[in-house]
One Martini backbone bead per residue (centre of mass of N, CA, C, O) as a GRO file, in nm:
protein
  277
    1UNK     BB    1   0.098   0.031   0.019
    2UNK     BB    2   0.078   0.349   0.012
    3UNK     BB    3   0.201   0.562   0.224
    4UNK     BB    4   0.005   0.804   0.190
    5UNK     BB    5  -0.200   0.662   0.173
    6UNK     BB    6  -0.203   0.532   0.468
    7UNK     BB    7  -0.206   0.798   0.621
    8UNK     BB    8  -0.499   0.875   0.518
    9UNK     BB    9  -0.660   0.628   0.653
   10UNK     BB   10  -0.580   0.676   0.964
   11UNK     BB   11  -0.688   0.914   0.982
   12UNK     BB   12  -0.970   0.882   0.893
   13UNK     BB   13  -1.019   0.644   1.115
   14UNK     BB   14  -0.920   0.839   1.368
   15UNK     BB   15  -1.195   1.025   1.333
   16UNK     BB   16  -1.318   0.794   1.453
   17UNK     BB   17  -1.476   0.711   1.775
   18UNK     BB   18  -1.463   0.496   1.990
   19UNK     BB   19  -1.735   0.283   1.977
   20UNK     BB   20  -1.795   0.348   1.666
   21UNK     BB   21  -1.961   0.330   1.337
   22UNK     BB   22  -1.881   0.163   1.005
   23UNK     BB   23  -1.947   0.084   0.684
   24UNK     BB   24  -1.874   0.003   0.333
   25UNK     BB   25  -2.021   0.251   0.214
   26UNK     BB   26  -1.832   0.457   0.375
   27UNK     BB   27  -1.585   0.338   0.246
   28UNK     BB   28  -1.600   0.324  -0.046
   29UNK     BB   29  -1.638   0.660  -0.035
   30UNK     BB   30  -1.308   0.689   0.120
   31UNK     BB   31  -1.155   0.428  -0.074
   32UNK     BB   32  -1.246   0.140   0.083
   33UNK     BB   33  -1.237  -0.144   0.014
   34UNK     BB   34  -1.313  -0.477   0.119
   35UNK     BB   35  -1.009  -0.582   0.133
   36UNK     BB   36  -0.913  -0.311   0.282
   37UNK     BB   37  -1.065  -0.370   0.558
   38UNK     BB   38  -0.946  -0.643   0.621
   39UNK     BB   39  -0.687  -0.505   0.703
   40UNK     BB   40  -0.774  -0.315   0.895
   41UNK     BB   41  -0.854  -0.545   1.109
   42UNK     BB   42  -0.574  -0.678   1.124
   43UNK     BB   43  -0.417  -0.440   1.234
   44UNK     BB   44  -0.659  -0.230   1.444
   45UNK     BB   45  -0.876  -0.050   1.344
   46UNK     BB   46  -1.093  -0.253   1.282
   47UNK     BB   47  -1.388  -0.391   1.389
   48UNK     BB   48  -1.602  -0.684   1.334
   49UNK     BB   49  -1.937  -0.718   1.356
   50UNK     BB   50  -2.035  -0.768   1.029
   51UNK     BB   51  -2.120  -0.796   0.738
   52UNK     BB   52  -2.036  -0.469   0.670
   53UNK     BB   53  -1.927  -0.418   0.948
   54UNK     BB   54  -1.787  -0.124   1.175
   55UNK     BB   55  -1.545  -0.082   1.460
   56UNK     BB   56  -1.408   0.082   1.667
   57UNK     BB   57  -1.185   0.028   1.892
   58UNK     BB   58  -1.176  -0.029   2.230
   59UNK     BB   59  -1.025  -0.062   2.534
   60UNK     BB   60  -1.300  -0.217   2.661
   61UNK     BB   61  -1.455  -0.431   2.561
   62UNK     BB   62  -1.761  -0.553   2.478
   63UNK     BB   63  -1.962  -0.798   2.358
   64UNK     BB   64  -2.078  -0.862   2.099
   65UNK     BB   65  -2.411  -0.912   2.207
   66UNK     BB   66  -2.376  -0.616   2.376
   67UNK     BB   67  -2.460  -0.369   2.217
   68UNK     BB   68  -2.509  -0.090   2.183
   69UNK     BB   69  -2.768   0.172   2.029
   70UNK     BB   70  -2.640   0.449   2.026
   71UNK     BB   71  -2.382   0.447   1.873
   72UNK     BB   72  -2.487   0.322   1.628
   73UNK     BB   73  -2.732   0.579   1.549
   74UNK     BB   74  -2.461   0.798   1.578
   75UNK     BB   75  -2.339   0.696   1.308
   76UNK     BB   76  -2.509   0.721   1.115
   77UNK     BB   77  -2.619   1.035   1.152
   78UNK     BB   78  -2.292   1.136   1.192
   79UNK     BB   79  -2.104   0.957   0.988
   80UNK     BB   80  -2.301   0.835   0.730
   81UNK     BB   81  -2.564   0.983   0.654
   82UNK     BB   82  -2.839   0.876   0.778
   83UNK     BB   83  -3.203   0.922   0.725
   84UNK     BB   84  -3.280   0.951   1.057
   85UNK     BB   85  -3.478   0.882   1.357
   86UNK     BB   86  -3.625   0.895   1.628
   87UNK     BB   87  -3.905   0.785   1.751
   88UNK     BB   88  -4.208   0.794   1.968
   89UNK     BB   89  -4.170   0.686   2.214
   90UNK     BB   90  -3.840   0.679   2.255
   91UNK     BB   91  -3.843   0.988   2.210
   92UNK     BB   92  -4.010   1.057   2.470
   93UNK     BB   93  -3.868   0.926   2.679
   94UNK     BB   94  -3.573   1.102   2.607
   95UNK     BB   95  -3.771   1.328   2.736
   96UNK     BB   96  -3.907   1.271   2.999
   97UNK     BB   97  -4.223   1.128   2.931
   98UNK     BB   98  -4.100   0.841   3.023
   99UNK     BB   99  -4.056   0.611   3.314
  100UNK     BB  100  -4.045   0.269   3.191
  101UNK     BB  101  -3.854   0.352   2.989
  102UNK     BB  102  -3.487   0.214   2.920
  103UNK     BB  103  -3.335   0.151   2.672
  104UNK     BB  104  -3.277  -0.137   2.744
  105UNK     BB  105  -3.244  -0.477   2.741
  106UNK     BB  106  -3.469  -0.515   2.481
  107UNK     BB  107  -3.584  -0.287   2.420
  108UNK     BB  108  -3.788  -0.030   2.226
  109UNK     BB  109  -3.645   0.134   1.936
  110UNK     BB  110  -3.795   0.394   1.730
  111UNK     BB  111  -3.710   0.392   1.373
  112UNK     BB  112  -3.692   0.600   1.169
  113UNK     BB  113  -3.697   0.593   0.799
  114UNK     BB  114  -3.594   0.532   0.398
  115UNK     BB  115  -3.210   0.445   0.408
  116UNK     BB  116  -3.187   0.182   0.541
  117UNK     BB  117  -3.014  -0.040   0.606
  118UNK     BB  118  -2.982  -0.407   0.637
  119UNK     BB  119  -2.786  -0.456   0.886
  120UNK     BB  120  -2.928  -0.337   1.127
  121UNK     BB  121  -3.118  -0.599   1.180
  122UNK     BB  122  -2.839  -0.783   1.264
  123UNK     BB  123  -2.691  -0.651   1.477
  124UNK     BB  124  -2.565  -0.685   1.809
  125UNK     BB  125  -2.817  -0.540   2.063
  126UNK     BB  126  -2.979  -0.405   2.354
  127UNK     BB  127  -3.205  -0.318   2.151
  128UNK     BB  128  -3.478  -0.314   1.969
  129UNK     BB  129  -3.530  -0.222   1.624
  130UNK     BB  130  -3.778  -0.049   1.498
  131UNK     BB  131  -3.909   0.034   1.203
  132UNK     BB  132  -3.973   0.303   1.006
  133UNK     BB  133  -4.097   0.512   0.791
  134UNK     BB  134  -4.163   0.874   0.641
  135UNK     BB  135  -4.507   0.889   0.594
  136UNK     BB  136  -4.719   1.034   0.796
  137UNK     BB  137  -4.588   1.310   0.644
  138UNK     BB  138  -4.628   1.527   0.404
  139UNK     BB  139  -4.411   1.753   0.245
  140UNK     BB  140  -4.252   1.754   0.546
  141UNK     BB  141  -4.082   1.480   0.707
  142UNK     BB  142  -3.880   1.669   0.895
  143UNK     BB  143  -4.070   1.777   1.080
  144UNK     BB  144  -4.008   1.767   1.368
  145UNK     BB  145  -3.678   1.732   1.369
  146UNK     BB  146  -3.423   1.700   1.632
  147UNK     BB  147  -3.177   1.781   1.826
  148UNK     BB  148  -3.181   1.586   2.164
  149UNK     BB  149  -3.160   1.544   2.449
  150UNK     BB  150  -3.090   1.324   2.699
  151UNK     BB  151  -3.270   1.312   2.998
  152UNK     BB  152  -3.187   1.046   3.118
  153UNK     BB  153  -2.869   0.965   3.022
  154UNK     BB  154  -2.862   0.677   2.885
  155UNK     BB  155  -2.524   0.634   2.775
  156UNK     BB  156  -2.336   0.866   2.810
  157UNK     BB  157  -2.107   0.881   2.967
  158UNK     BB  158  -1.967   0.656   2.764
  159UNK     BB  159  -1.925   0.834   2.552
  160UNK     BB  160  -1.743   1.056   2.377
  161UNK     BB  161  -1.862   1.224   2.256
  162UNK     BB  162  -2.138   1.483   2.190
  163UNK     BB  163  -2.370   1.377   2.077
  164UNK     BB  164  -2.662   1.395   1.941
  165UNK     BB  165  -2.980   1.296   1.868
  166UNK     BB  166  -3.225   1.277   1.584
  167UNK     BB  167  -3.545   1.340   1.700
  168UNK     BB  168  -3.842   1.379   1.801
  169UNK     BB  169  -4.095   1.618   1.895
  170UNK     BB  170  -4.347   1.548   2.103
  171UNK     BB  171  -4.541   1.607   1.878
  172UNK     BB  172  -4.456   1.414   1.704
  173UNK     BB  173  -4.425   1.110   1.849
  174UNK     BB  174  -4.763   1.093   1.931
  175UNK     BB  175  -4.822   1.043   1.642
  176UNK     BB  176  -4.648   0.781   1.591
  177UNK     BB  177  -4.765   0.639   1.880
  178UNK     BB  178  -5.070   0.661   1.707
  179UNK     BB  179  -4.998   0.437   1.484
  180UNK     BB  180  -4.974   0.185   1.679
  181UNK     BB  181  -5.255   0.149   1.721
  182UNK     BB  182  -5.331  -0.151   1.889
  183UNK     BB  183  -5.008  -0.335   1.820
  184UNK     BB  184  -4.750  -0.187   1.932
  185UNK     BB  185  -4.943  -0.047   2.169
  186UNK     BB  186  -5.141   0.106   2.378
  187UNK     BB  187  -5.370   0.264   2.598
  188UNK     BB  188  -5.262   0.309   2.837
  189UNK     BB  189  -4.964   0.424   2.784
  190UNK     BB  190  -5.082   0.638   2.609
  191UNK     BB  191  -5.203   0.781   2.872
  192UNK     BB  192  -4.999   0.846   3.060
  193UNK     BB  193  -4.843   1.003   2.859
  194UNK     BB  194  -5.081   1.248   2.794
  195UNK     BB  195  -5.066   1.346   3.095
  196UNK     BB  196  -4.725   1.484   3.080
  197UNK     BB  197  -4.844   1.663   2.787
  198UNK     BB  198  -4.828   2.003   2.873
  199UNK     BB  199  -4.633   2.121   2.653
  200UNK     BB  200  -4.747   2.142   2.375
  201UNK     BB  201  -4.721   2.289   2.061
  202UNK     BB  202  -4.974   2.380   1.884
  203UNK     BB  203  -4.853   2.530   1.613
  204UNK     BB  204  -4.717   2.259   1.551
  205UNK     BB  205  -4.957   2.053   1.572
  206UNK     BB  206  -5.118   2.196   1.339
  207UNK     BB  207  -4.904   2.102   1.144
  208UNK     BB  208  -4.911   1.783   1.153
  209UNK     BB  209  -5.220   1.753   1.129
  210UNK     BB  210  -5.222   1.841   0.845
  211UNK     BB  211  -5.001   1.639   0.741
  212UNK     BB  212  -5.143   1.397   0.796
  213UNK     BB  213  -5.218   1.094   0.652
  214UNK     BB  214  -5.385   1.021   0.870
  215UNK     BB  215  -5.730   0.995   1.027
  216UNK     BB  216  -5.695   0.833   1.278
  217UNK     BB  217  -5.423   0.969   1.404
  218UNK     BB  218  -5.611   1.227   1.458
  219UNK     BB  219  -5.838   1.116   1.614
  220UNK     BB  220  -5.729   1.003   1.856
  221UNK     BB  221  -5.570   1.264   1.934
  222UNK     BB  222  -5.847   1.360   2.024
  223UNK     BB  223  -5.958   1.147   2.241
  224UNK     BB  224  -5.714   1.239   2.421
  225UNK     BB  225  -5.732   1.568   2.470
  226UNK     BB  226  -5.999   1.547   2.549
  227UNK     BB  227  -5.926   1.371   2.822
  228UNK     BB  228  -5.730   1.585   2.953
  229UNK     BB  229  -5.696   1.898   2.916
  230UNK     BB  230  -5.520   2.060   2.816
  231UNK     BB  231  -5.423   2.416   2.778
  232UNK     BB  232  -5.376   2.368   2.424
  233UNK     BB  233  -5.622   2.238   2.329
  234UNK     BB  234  -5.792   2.488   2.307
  235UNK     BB  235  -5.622   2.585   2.008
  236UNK     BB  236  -5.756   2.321   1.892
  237UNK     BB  237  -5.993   2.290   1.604
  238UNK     BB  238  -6.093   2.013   1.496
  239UNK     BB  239  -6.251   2.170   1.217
  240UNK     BB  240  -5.961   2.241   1.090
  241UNK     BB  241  -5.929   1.908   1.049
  242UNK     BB  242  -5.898   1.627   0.889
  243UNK     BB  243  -6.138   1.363   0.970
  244UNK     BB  244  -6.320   1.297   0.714
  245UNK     BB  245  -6.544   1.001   0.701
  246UNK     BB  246  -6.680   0.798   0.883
  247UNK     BB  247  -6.624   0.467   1.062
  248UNK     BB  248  -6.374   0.366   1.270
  249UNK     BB  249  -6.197   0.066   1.304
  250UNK     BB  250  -5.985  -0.054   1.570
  251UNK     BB  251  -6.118  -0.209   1.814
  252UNK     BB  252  -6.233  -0.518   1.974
  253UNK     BB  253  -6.475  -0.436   2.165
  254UNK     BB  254  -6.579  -0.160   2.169
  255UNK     BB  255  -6.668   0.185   2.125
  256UNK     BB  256  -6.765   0.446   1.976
  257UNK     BB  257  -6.703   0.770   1.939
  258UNK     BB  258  -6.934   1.024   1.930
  259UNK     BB  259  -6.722   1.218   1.761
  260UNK     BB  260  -6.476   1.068   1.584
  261UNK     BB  261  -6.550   0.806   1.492
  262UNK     BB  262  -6.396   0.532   1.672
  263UNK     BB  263  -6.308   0.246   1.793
  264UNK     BB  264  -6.275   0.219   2.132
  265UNK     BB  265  -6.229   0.187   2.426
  266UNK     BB  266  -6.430   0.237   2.640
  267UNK     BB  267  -6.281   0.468   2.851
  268UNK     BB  268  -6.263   0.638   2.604
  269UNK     BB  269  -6.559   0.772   2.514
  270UNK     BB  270  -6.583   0.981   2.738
  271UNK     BB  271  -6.640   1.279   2.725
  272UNK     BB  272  -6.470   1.559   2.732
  273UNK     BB  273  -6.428   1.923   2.779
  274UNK     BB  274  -6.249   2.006   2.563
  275UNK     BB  275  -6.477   1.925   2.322
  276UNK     BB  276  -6.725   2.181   2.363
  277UNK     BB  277  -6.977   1.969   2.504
   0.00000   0.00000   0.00000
């Protein structure tokens, strides 16, 4: 190997902090084909993960079965520049709306994108990445999508660098996360949840209910809102947002919501004072 490529791939690759990952497809974009890659496997500058899968070497290695997830999602989106962000309860949980969910342990991360490797979900990690498309909102797939410290602040000291993740804000998130009722979510869970979100900004709310392709989860969110009746419901009102017409079914043996016309369990069916009738 050439002595000057060599140590500018040197440099280049110790620009990765520890115990970060970069995959196959951006070493081949700075010049670093497959036969290359396992040559620096054999120096000690990249660790193999899986095939095409690679990370900087750790001075205290922890099992290869047992890999952090947030080093993973932060190395997409900070150094391989894949459009993806943390999105649903995951969002609301590291923002501080969720107090059950520890996002470690074999625990559930939803990762919104759209140009997802096939590896992320072959890698051992600790824990499920659950996949979603950025389709659930028209014209502007990335509203409402921005870094965020992490107030949890789970496996933070232990990273190196400073990056924060890019993931929605509570308003998005909770759309996301009424998205997945009421098969990958609960109506209990979630209803925990709309209790915490006293603070959502309205104006953000209306743009992202505007823009929501999901007929459903408009009128859930107004289920959810009319019930809680924090004071942001006040500015906004149901028939400014395509509701559709006509009555959907959501869940077996509940009952219609008399407003919003969609069936949920009883216990929601309630009209809260929020919804001006």
């Amino acid at each position: 190997m050439n002595g000057q490529k060599y140590k500018n791939i040197k440099i280049l690759l110790e620009s990765v902090p520890a115990g970060f990952f970069v995959d196959s497809a951006w070493l081949e974009r700075h010049g670093i084909g497959r036969r290359s890659s396992y040559y620096h496997v054999k120096r000690g500058w990249l660790e193999r993960i899986h095939r095409g899968v690679f990370r900087r070497p750790v001075p205290c290695p922890s099992k290869p079965n047992i890999l952090d997830w947030k080093p993973c999602l932060l190395s997409m989106q900070h150094i391989m520049e894949y459009t993806l962000h943390v999105g649903g309860t995951s969002a609301l949980a590291l923002q501080g709306h969720i107090h059950y969910l520890h996002l470690g342990n074999n625990d559930t991360v939803w990762v919104y994108g759209d140009d997802m490797p096939n590896w992320l979900s072959r890698i051992p990690l600790n824990a499920k990445l659950e996949t979603r498309s950025r389709s659930l909102f028209s014209d502007v797939p990335d509203l409402c999508i921005s870094e965020q410290n992490d107030q949890r602040n789970t496996a933070s000291a232990s990273l190196p660098w400073d990056w924060t993740l890019t993931m929605s804000t509570p308003e998005r998130a909770i759309l996301e996360a009424l998205d997945e009722l009421p098969n990958y979510e609960s109506f209990h869970n979630l209803d925990m949840v709309f209790e915490s979100l006293t603070n959502l900004r309205p104006r953000r709310l209306a743009e992202l209910l505007n823009l929501c392709k999901k007929i459903r989860v408009v009128r859930l969110f107004f289920v959810f809102a009319d019930r809680h009746d924090h004071a942001w419901r006040k500015r906004l009102d149901p028939q400014e947002f395509n509701l559709g017409t006509g009555d959907r079914a959501l869940v077996k043996g509940g009952k219609i919501h008399p407003r919003y016309r969609i069936v949920v369990p009883d216990e929601f069916v309630k009209v809260g004072s929020g919804d001006g009738t």
